[in-house]
Amino acid sequence: MKVDWKKSLKKLLKQGASYADVRYYPQEDSSILYMFNGNLLEFNQQQEQGFGVRVLYEGAWGFAASSDLSQVGRTFELALENARTAARKVKQPVALADKEAVRGEFVSPCAEDPFEVEISEQIATMQWLDGKLNQPGVVNREIILQTNRKTIEYYDTEGAEIRKHLTDIYPRVAVMGVDVDGGMQKRKYMPPRLYDTRGWEIMRRENWDQETERIVNEMRQLLEAPTCPQDTRSVILLPDMMFLQVHETIGHPLELDRILGYELSFAGGSFVRLKDFGNLKYGSKKLTVRANATEPNSPGSFGFDDDGVPCRDCLLIDKGTLVGAISSRQSVGEANRNAGRDIFSGSGGAARAMSFHRVPLDRMTNINVDPGEDGTLEDIISNTECGLVLGGERSWSIGSNREHFHFATDIGWLVEDGVNKGMVRNTSYGGDTLKFYRKLSAVGDASTWELHYVNNCGKGAPSQIMQLGHGVPICRFDQVKVGR
Amino acid sequence: MEKMEKKITKALTALREYGLAQDAKFRLLWHHENSHFIRYANSGISLNTSENLNRLYITVYGDKRLARTSLKMDPSNLDQMKKMFDRALMTLEFTGELSYQPTLSAVKSFNDTRCYDADLAEMSSDEMIDFVEQATLNLETDDIVLSGNFSRGETMLCTMTSLSEDVGFWAATDAQVTLVLSSCKNKWEVNAEQSAYRKKNLKARVLHKQLSFLVDSYLRNKPVQLPLGAYRIVLGAAATAEYLDLLDWLALDGDTVMRSAGMHSKEDVGQRILSDRFNLYDDPEALQTFAYSHDLWGRKREKLALYEQGVYRNFSISQELADEFGLEANATDVQHLNLALDSGDWEIKDVRELCAEAAEGKKDILYIPYLHYTGVVNPSQGLVTGSSRFGALLFKQDGSIEVPYNVRLTNKLSDLFGSGLVKLAQKRVAYNTSQTYDERNPRAVLVPKFVMLDDIEISHSNNSY
Ligand SMILES: [Zn+2]
């Protein structure tokens, strides 16, 4: 069925709307394959289609979505009706930051489309991986392969017309074993960026040979390793832990809608206030962070956001000082108005919706830490007096304003007087966000920088999950409480 | 509801015939939702949204094989459904052999609409906004702003298999109201919540009373940073429900148990794990939890003891898990268990009564109504962490009240509900634990309104809200 979206949008303007946009997903395909101890327990292929329309009426948002294309007229009416009712209670009318109405197209770079790979080959790859993991000492083996491909058409009443075609793949393997105290230990591997593309090429066997062997060996050693001490020391976060630290304590608190109080009833707020931009000492001078949605090959890069704004590279923290936020047209418009000055120059291009039936929120893109000048892991260990190297996120719990945090990790290694003293298990650490980043004392060089993907970041109500990236080097933080 | 039920049954019957013509063995599950959500922020409505969605889940069975496809679709587009059916059938041969034979049994007809209320299904945006206005009347100021949401909707599940013409149908309506009042200047935040499956169970004045008390307490009293140490803690319904949700995952979910990914192994059944005051059931008669009379195979559900007097009795065993591990399924192939924690003999109706309780017990009481962002630090040990949020209060022995900055609790579930459990309130409430990440599947836990725990350590104490 061919729908004239632009005509439907124009009708909304005639009926009194001040702005409207529609996102139409002609087809979204995804698949989840889950193998546990050699059994393919989950082989689920999903397909969806539908559209969502967002309407601004007297400064209030209304939204409606349907998977039923015969209901376009009714759904557009319902979105306007919803906006009209919402206009009953408007304290600050929505003001969208200006943008250029672009016409464009974005295709995510992909050497081998995972949806063109024969199912038999996908399963054979998983079986091969399972064989690699099936070693003595391994009690449970898990292999997860998630793929997604979608086309999104975007139109708005300001004249934007955008077509996006996004393909992503998220593979993960894990091994588990029972330690000397009867506890379950786990090591996992989710490959960071390996190529400048984001397709099936990541599954080439040469990418997995050494990594599967490494996690099996590490897991075996963990089973007999001593437990993590409870004390205060430096922590050296490997990229497969550092990405989550950045995600939870830089990414989320710098989402501008959170700062403005739009997530207070669920996800939480932020300790950051508008007056902090340009002033707040977020971390030591070694900390420079950006929201870079122009990385070629991450799910955090998508060409144009769901406000129709082209992706940007925005500086968030400049040598320790807070300078920017993760933002959209609405949040920038409101923040600048509330502050009485232009803190932000235009939208950060980070309005993103999970699916056709959810509204866009301020979302992370690729929240990256610039590499530093403190060398390799070996260099950092060699000048650490008393430390703990940590890798592999295991659990996370963060204060509602992101002011404090507690993380457990899969693995750790003690460092004494510049020497690696061996592995420890049941590792954890916690602290206060600002104190922690102000004690950032070493940042690894570009050779330690890895881009990791997150495919399940939760936010919003109704809830949404989102896919994004974090490019991070190895980092050391001093005077951190560990082992609790 | 009846109209939609007919539409779904008709489409499923047609698809079933298509599948039978190909000699396939399969099961079909249709999910329909009609959702309405109003969100508040900064004392305004930040979003008013409606979603009307249909999803179809197809599982095809073969010799030691199964394959699944699913789609979100136009409910009248049978061709699209047939294509997805073909795809499931086509992939069956590639899926690789399982080490067991998955069981396909005929669904037995059932029709469970006990939790469906037409009044709630038809509640308008205006009525929802009026409700919120009553619940927050005169509580908003220039400094104290309202956030929150009013979510309501209807959910239908309809299932058929290739083995019979029987149809299993379940429908429910649900409402979840969360209202947060927060101070822009001082950054404190308090909340009140309500869950209902019938419109008449929504009570704005109850929410208003809760919010008034909390706002008043936070305005009158100075905030304190609590010293670290052990406390007598009283959990509110939200905090108890959050812990039970973690227990559900780490101890009651059969997948977790059989894959050794949580606190228990199968051999722990029959062992005393928790306090003898702790009685937890999967109760299909607990309608407030959006209950299922039958599981999705049409098996009649009975009240299932999970922990009885602290003894670990059962965990959920789905048909697929039973097939894989040679167990017997226990009618828990449902979207969620209907968790109900038995009440105790503690006569307490209202949070204000904790003042007298602290004086009588000669011990300060830290009231924690809500836990934010919990995480599992060590699944084998059942060690979990989370921080307090939304209106914690410290009731002092001398009758005064302090408002503490948030604190972090990092404890084992077996300590909290084992040696730590002192008493449970007589009155129970349903707390809504629905996840709205994708499809609407209303769920709630029935818990005592207050649960008292002793000697519980706080592991971190904030110096600001
Ligand atoms: Zn996140």
mmCIF file of N, CA, C and O and ligand atoms in Angstrom, chain A residues 247-248 252 255 363-364 402 454 456-459 468, chain B residues 373, ligand 1:
data_model
loop_
_atom_site.group_PDB
_atom_site.id
_atom_site.type_symbol
_atom_site.label_atom_id
_atom_site.label_comp_id
_atom_site.label_asym_id
_atom_site.label_seq_id
_atom_site.Cartn_x
_atom_site.Cartn_y
_atom_site.Cartn_z
ATOM 1 N N HIS A 247 29.711 4.842 29.844
ATOM 2 C CA HIS A 247 28.287 4.792 29.507
ATOM 3 C C HIS A 247 27.418 5.289 30.668
ATOM 4 O O HIS A 247 26.570 6.161 30.499
ATOM 5 N N GLU A 248 27.695 4.726 31.846
ATOM 6 C CA GLU A 248 26.807 4.989 32.979
ATOM 7 C C GLU A 248 27.083 6.314 33.679
ATOM 8 O O GLU A 248 26.180 6.909 34.258
ATOM 9 N N HIS A 252 25.056 8.792 30.373
ATOM 10 C CA HIS A 252 23.708 9.065 30.905
ATOM 11 C C HIS A 252 23.589 10.425 31.607
ATOM 12 O O HIS A 252 22.626 11.149 31.357
ATOM 13 N N GLU A 255 22.983 13.340 29.144
ATOM 14 C CA GLU A 255 21.820 13.419 28.253
ATOM 15 C C GLU A 255 21.015 14.647 28.676
ATOM 16 O O GLU A 255 20.583 14.754 29.821
ATOM 17 N N ARG A 363 19.624 10.486 23.145
ATOM 18 C CA ARG A 363 20.281 9.192 23.251
ATOM 19 C C ARG A 363 21.756 9.291 22.974
ATOM 20 O O ARG A 363 22.187 10.111 22.173
ATOM 21 N N MET A 364 22.500 8.407 23.581
ATOM 22 C CA MET A 364 23.926 8.364 23.277
ATOM 23 C C MET A 364 24.132 7.951 21.825
ATOM 24 O O MET A 364 23.321 7.210 21.258
ATOM 25 N N ARG A 402 23.165 9.702 38.871
ATOM 26 C CA ARG A 402 24.451 9.249 38.317
ATOM 27 C C ARG A 402 25.637 9.799 39.118
ATOM 28 O O ARG A 402 26.720 9.968 38.589
ATOM 29 N N VAL A 454 27.156 -1.231 22.534
ATOM 30 C CA VAL A 454 26.131 -1.540 23.539
ATOM 31 C C VAL A 454 24.841 -1.734 22.753
ATOM 32 O O VAL A 454 24.471 -0.862 21.964
ATOM 33 N N ASN A 456 21.802 -2.662 24.290
ATOM 34 C CA ASN A 456 20.635 -2.795 25.162
ATOM 35 C C ASN A 456 20.537 -1.670 26.181
ATOM 36 O O ASN A 456 20.223 -1.911 27.330
ATOM 37 N N CYS A 457 20.808 -0.441 25.759
ATOM 38 C CA CYS A 457 20.736 0.670 26.718
ATOM 39 C C CYS A 457 19.265 1.047 26.933
ATOM 40 O O CYS A 457 18.562 1.409 26.010
ATOM 41 N N GLY A 458 18.825 0.944 28.190
ATOM 42 C CA GLY A 458 17.416 1.195 28.508
ATOM 43 C C GLY A 458 17.170 2.615 28.972
ATOM 44 O O GLY A 458 17.968 3.199 29.700
ATOM 45 N N LYS A 459 16.066 3.173 28.537
ATOM 46 C CA LYS A 459 15.697 4.531 28.962
ATOM 47 C C LYS A 459 14.250 4.801 28.562
ATOM 48 O O LYS A 459 13.717 4.173 27.667
ATOM 49 N N LEU A 468 24.408 1.621 20.573
ATOM 50 C CA LEU A 468 25.353 2.736 20.499
ATOM 51 C C LEU A 468 26.773 2.222 20.654
ATOM 52 O O LEU A 468 26.982 1.005 20.720
ATOM 53 N N TYR B 373 17.645 1.092 40.298
ATOM 54 C CA TYR B 373 18.699 0.512 39.484
ATOM 55 C C TYR B 373 19.472 -0.576 40.231
ATOM 56 O O TYR B 373 20.652 -0.431 40.527
HETATM 57 ZN ZN ZN C 1 22.312 2.919 29.281
#
